[in-house]
mmCIF file of C-alpha atoms in Angstrom:
data_model
loop_
_atom_site.group_PDB
_atom_site.id
_atom_site.type_symbol
_atom_site.label_atom_id
_atom_site.label_comp_id
_atom_site.label_asym_id
_atom_site.label_seq_id
_atom_site.Cartn_x
_atom_site.Cartn_y
_atom_site.Cartn_z
ATOM 1 C CA MET A 1 101.194 153.510 42.837
ATOM 2 C CA VAL A 2 97.752 151.983 42.335
ATOM 3 C CA SER A 3 96.834 151.639 38.765
ATOM 4 C CA PRO A 4 93.693 153.387 37.364
ATOM 5 C CA ARG A 5 92.721 149.967 36.153
ATOM 6 C CA PHE A 6 91.988 148.941 39.758
ATOM 7 C CA THR A 7 89.570 151.901 40.257
ATOM 8 C CA LYS A 8 87.663 150.848 37.189
ATOM 9 C CA LEU A 9 86.984 147.370 38.593
ATOM 10 C CA PRO A 10 83.414 146.774 39.862
ATOM 11 C CA PRO A 11 83.200 147.837 43.500
ATOM 12 C CA ALA A 12 82.485 144.397 44.751
ATOM 13 C CA GLN A 13 85.700 143.069 43.108
ATOM 14 C CA GLN A 14 87.749 145.942 44.583
ATOM 15 C CA GLU A 15 86.432 145.177 48.023
ATOM 16 C CA ARG A 16 87.234 141.502 47.714
ATOM 17 C CA ILE A 17 90.837 142.236 46.865
ATOM 18 C CA LEU A 18 91.286 144.877 49.559
ATOM 19 C CA TYR A 19 89.609 142.687 52.211
ATOM 20 C CA ALA A 20 91.916 139.784 51.354
ATOM 21 C CA ALA A 21 94.961 142.090 51.555
ATOM 22 C CA LEU A 22 93.756 143.638 54.710
ATOM 23 C CA ALA A 23 93.288 140.204 56.349
ATOM 24 C CA GLU A 24 96.706 139.070 55.215
ATOM 25 C CA PHE A 25 98.574 142.346 56.347
ATOM 26 C CA ALA A 26 96.782 142.365 59.658
ATOM 27 C CA ALA A 27 97.534 138.741 60.389
ATOM 28 C CA HIS A 28 101.085 138.746 59.293
ATOM 29 C CA GLY A 29 102.483 142.336 59.092
ATOM 30 C CA PHE A 30 104.073 143.733 56.052
ATOM 31 C CA HIS A 31 107.260 141.635 55.942
ATOM 32 C CA ASP A 32 105.703 138.258 56.439
ATOM 33 C CA ALA A 33 102.508 138.823 54.391
ATOM 34 C CA SER A 34 102.255 136.622 51.252
ATOM 35 C CA LEU A 35 100.869 137.919 47.957
ATOM 36 C CA ASN A 36 100.224 134.252 47.059
ATOM 37 C CA ARG A 37 97.731 134.166 49.980
ATOM 38 C CA VAL A 38 96.329 137.460 49.058
ATOM 39 C CA VAL A 39 95.509 136.311 45.409
ATOM 40 C CA GLU A 40 94.174 132.916 46.610
ATOM 41 C CA ALA A 41 91.858 134.537 49.103
ATOM 42 C CA ALA A 42 90.663 137.191 46.517
ATOM 43 C CA GLY A 43 90.198 134.554 43.826
ATOM 44 C CA ILE A 44 92.396 136.338 41.235
ATOM 45 C CA SER A 45 95.679 135.483 39.590
ATOM 46 C CA LYS A 46 99.000 136.955 40.734
ATOM 47 C CA GLY A 47 99.392 138.419 37.257
ATOM 48 C CA SER A 48 96.174 140.271 37.835
ATOM 49 C CA LEU A 49 97.359 141.659 41.157
ATOM 50 C CA TYR A 50 100.362 143.101 39.438
ATOM 51 C CA TYR A 51 98.242 144.522 36.759
ATOM 52 C CA TYR A 52 96.492 146.578 39.462
ATOM 53 C CA PHE A 53 99.352 147.249 41.787
ATOM 54 C CA ASP A 54 103.135 147.775 41.416
ATOM 55 C CA GLY A 55 103.845 145.281 44.102
ATOM 56 C CA LYS A 56 103.623 144.582 47.803
ATOM 57 C CA VAL A 57 104.512 148.057 49.003
ATOM 58 C CA ASP A 58 101.937 149.594 46.688
ATOM 59 C CA LEU A 59 99.162 147.249 47.814
ATOM 60 C CA TYR A 60 100.045 147.760 51.474
ATOM 61 C CA ALA A 61 100.011 151.567 51.237
ATOM 62 C CA HIS A 62 96.786 151.584 49.268
ATOM 63 C CA VAL A 63 95.162 149.286 51.857
ATOM 64 C CA ALA A 64 96.343 151.489 54.765
ATOM 65 C CA ARG A 65 95.045 154.733 53.061
ATOM 66 C CA THR A 66 91.721 153.167 52.201
ATOM 67 C CA GLU A 67 91.092 151.638 55.698
ATOM 68 C CA LEU A 68 92.099 154.733 57.511
ATOM 69 C CA GLY A 69 89.962 156.788 55.278
ATOM 70 C CA LYS A 70 86.907 154.608 56.029
ATOM 71 C CA PHE A 71 87.801 154.698 59.658
ATOM 72 C CA PHE A 72 87.670 158.431 59.995
ATOM 73 C CA ALA A 73 84.643 158.687 57.636
ATOM 74 C CA ASP A 74 82.740 156.318 60.006
ATOM 75 C CA HIS A 75 83.865 158.045 63.203
ATOM 76 C CA GLY A 76 83.553 161.675 62.090
ATOM 77 C CA PRO A 77 86.154 164.134 60.699
ATOM 78 C CA PHE A 78 88.981 165.409 62.757
ATOM 79 C CA PRO A 79 87.373 168.263 64.773
ATOM 80 C CA VAL A 80 89.369 171.455 64.849
ATOM 81 C CA PRO A 81 89.006 172.337 68.545
ATOM 82 C CA ALA A 82 87.147 175.558 69.040
ATOM 83 C CA GLY A 83 86.866 177.493 72.271
ATOM 84 C CA THR A 84 87.637 180.809 73.849
ATOM 85 C CA ASP A 85 90.162 179.425 76.462
ATOM 86 C CA ALA A 86 93.134 176.986 76.510
ATOM 87 C CA GLU A 87 91.298 174.419 78.786
ATOM 88 C CA THR A 88 88.411 174.044 76.178
ATOM 89 C CA PHE A 89 90.939 173.572 73.340
ATOM 90 C CA TRP A 90 92.968 170.765 75.150
ATOM 91 C CA ALA A 91 89.860 169.032 76.478
ATOM 92 C CA THR A 92 88.498 168.882 72.931
ATOM 93 C CA LEU A 93 91.686 167.351 71.676
ATOM 94 C CA SER A 94 91.891 164.826 74.608
ATOM 95 C CA GLY A 95 88.332 163.718 74.166
ATOM 96 C CA TYR A 96 88.737 163.188 70.399
ATOM 97 C CA TYR A 97 92.011 161.261 70.921
ATOM 98 C CA ALA A 98 90.231 159.050 73.442
ATOM 99 C CA ARG A 99 87.382 158.333 71.141
ATOM 100 C CA VAL A 100 89.827 157.342 68.315
ATOM 101 C CA LEU A 101 91.641 155.091 70.650
ATOM 102 C CA ILE A 102 88.538 153.318 71.769
ATOM 103 C CA ALA A 103 87.259 153.004 68.198
ATOM 104 C CA LEU A 104 90.553 151.446 67.184
ATOM 105 C CA ASP A 105 90.222 149.023 70.097
ATOM 106 C CA ASP A 106 86.942 148.058 68.468
ATOM 107 C CA SER A 107 88.639 147.521 65.079
ATOM 108 C CA PRO A 108 91.286 144.841 65.636
ATOM 109 C CA GLN A 109 92.141 144.250 61.993
ATOM 110 C CA LEU A 110 92.722 148.001 61.435
ATOM 111 C CA ALA A 111 94.693 148.347 64.675
ATOM 112 C CA ALA A 112 96.915 145.385 63.602
ATOM 113 C CA LEU A 113 97.344 146.989 60.208
ATOM 114 C CA ILE A 114 98.439 150.262 61.728
ATOM 115 C CA ARG A 115 100.871 148.469 64.093
ATOM 116 C CA GLY A 116 102.490 146.835 61.053
ATOM 117 C CA TRP A 117 102.581 150.120 59.272
ATOM 118 C CA LEU A 118 104.274 151.809 62.294
ATOM 119 C CA VAL A 119 106.801 149.103 62.804
ATOM 120 C CA ALA A 120 107.697 148.705 59.080
ATOM 121 C CA ALA A 121 107.959 152.418 58.460
ATOM 122 C CA ALA A 122 111.638 152.287 58.810
ATOM 123 C CA ASN A 123 111.649 150.253 55.617
ATOM 124 C CA PRO A 124 112.947 152.603 52.811
ATOM 125 C CA ALA A 125 110.317 151.129 50.389
ATOM 126 C CA LEU A 126 107.503 152.380 52.718
ATOM 127 C CA GLN A 127 108.972 155.758 53.638
ATOM 128 C CA GLN A 128 107.533 157.620 50.671
ATOM 129 C CA ALA A 129 104.095 156.266 51.367
ATOM 130 C CA GLN A 130 104.366 157.347 55.018
ATOM 131 C CA ARG A 131 105.434 160.891 54.046
ATOM 132 C CA ASP A 132 102.386 161.072 51.683
ATOM 133 C CA MET A 133 100.066 160.136 54.501
ATOM 134 C CA GLU A 134 101.756 162.607 56.794
ATOM 135 C CA GLU A 135 101.442 165.430 54.285
ATOM 136 C CA ALA A 136 97.659 164.708 53.994
ATOM 137 C CA VAL A 137 97.330 165.338 57.752
ATOM 138 C CA LEU A 138 99.462 168.482 57.907
ATOM 139 C CA PRO A 139 96.662 171.004 56.779
ATOM 140 C CA TRP A 140 94.451 169.799 59.612
ATOM 141 C CA LEU A 141 97.340 170.102 62.095
ATOM 142 C CA GLU A 142 98.058 173.635 60.900
ATOM 143 C CA GLU A 143 94.330 174.523 61.438
ATOM 144 C CA VAL A 144 94.571 173.007 64.951
ATOM 145 C CA LEU A 145 97.686 174.971 65.786
ATOM 146 C CA ILE A 146 96.072 178.219 64.617
ATOM 147 C CA ALA A 147 92.914 177.502 66.527
ATOM 148 C CA GLY A 148 95.096 176.846 69.609
ATOM 149 C CA GLN A 149 97.013 180.036 69.154
ATOM 150 C CA GLU A 150 93.789 181.980 68.941
ATOM 151 C CA ALA A 151 92.560 180.385 72.208
ATOM 152 C CA GLY A 152 95.881 181.154 73.856
ATOM 153 C CA ALA A 153 96.607 177.447 74.186
ATOM 154 C CA VAL A 154 99.599 177.241 71.746
ATOM 155 C CA ARG A 155 102.718 179.430 71.858
ATOM 156 C CA THR A 156 103.329 182.149 69.113
ATOM 157 C CA ASP A 157 106.994 182.902 69.839
ATOM 158 C CA VAL A 158 108.409 180.161 67.620
ATOM 159 C CA PRO A 159 107.847 179.330 63.918
ATOM 160 C CA ASN A 160 104.718 177.190 63.257
ATOM 161 C CA SER A 161 106.876 174.884 61.255
ATOM 162 C CA LEU A 162 108.778 174.070 64.424
ATOM 163 C CA LEU A 163 105.614 173.455 66.324
ATOM 164 C CA LEU A 164 104.316 171.218 63.584
ATOM 165 C CA ALA A 165 107.585 169.155 63.613
ATOM 166 C CA THR A 166 107.372 168.825 67.377
ATOM 167 C CA VAL A 167 103.709 167.701 67.345
ATOM 168 C CA VAL A 168 104.310 165.193 64.548
ATOM 169 C CA GLY A 169 107.365 163.726 66.280
ATOM 170 C CA LEU A 170 105.556 163.410 69.590
ATOM 171 C CA GLY A 171 102.500 161.916 67.850
ATOM 172 C CA GLN A 172 104.445 159.294 66.014
ATOM 173 C CA ALA A 173 106.189 158.092 69.222
ATOM 174 C CA MET A 174 102.967 157.990 71.165
ATOM 175 C CA ASP A 175 101.096 156.194 68.320
ATOM 176 C CA LEU A 176 103.925 153.569 68.126
ATOM 177 C CA TRP A 177 103.828 153.102 71.952
ATOM 178 C CA VAL A 178 100.027 152.719 72.034
ATOM 179 C CA MET A 179 99.812 150.372 69.066
ATOM 180 C CA THR A 180 102.740 148.103 70.153
ATOM 181 C CA GLN A 181 102.079 148.111 73.934
ATOM 182 C CA ARG A 182 98.233 147.545 73.439
ATOM 183 C CA PRO A 183 97.084 149.142 76.755
ATOM 184 C CA ASP A 184 93.840 147.996 78.492
ATOM 185 C CA ARG A 185 90.681 149.471 77.109
ATOM 186 C CA GLY A 186 89.943 150.935 80.516
ATOM 187 C CA ASP A 187 93.147 152.882 80.473
ATOM 188 C CA LEU A 188 92.562 154.509 77.038
ATOM 189 C CA GLY A 189 90.782 157.592 78.327
ATOM 190 C CA ARG A 190 93.433 158.295 80.970
ATOM 191 C CA LEU A 191 96.145 157.650 78.430
ATOM 192 C CA ALA A 192 94.607 160.035 75.988
ATOM 193 C CA ASP A 193 94.584 162.774 78.599
ATOM 194 C CA ILE A 194 98.165 161.993 79.725
ATOM 195 C CA MET A 195 99.501 162.211 76.007
ATOM 196 C CA THR A 196 97.492 165.327 75.320
ATOM 197 C CA GLN A 197 99.111 166.835 78.350
ATOM 198 C CA MET A 198 102.545 165.888 77.114
ATOM 199 C CA ILE A 199 101.934 167.670 73.736
ATOM 200 C CA ARG A 200 100.521 170.619 75.719
ATOM 201 C CA GLY A 201 103.698 170.853 77.706
ATOM 202 C CA ALA A 202 105.635 170.965 74.462
ATOM 203 C CA VAL A 203 103.708 173.658 72.635
ATOM 204 C CA ALA A 204 101.787 175.664 75.322
ATOM 205 C CA PRO A 205 102.955 179.218 76.003
ATOM 206 C CA GLN A 206 105.851 179.396 78.408
#
């Protein structure tokens, strides 16, 4: 867990450390990243890094949370699809998914960080950090499901916890595929629509 001592650093110094870590993790992934290169690029001692972070996992998770937070702040919050019919609901989700994919294509360092995160997520040391990030998204997913049910786009005959588990599982598989296969930019809109339809097939009323 990041130490409060890190948050008390001047913003410019925090940014320098996080930028050095982002560049290292994006270039080499979690396993091959070197903390020695991070501290060298950041202009600090290795002892200082451990003064701010518990270790490599802690630094990696903090960089991922920080960069994703900036990304969604820059590109607008997750919209909870609103509409009076199922088609409007699913079209809203597909359009947002496409915008996110295109924005990630414009952010190669962040895309590389996410690829590394998804690939390394099987590492037991990172699983708790991954669960923490998933839990942060769950309230939004619950809002989306309820909005979909009100629009007649999402089924109501099974527990919402099962619907959530289904959407999260599909989303993780799709994200991993997109981030590792790196489809052409021109295909991103079509893929967003296809993947939205796949989720729709799993949770729409039967």
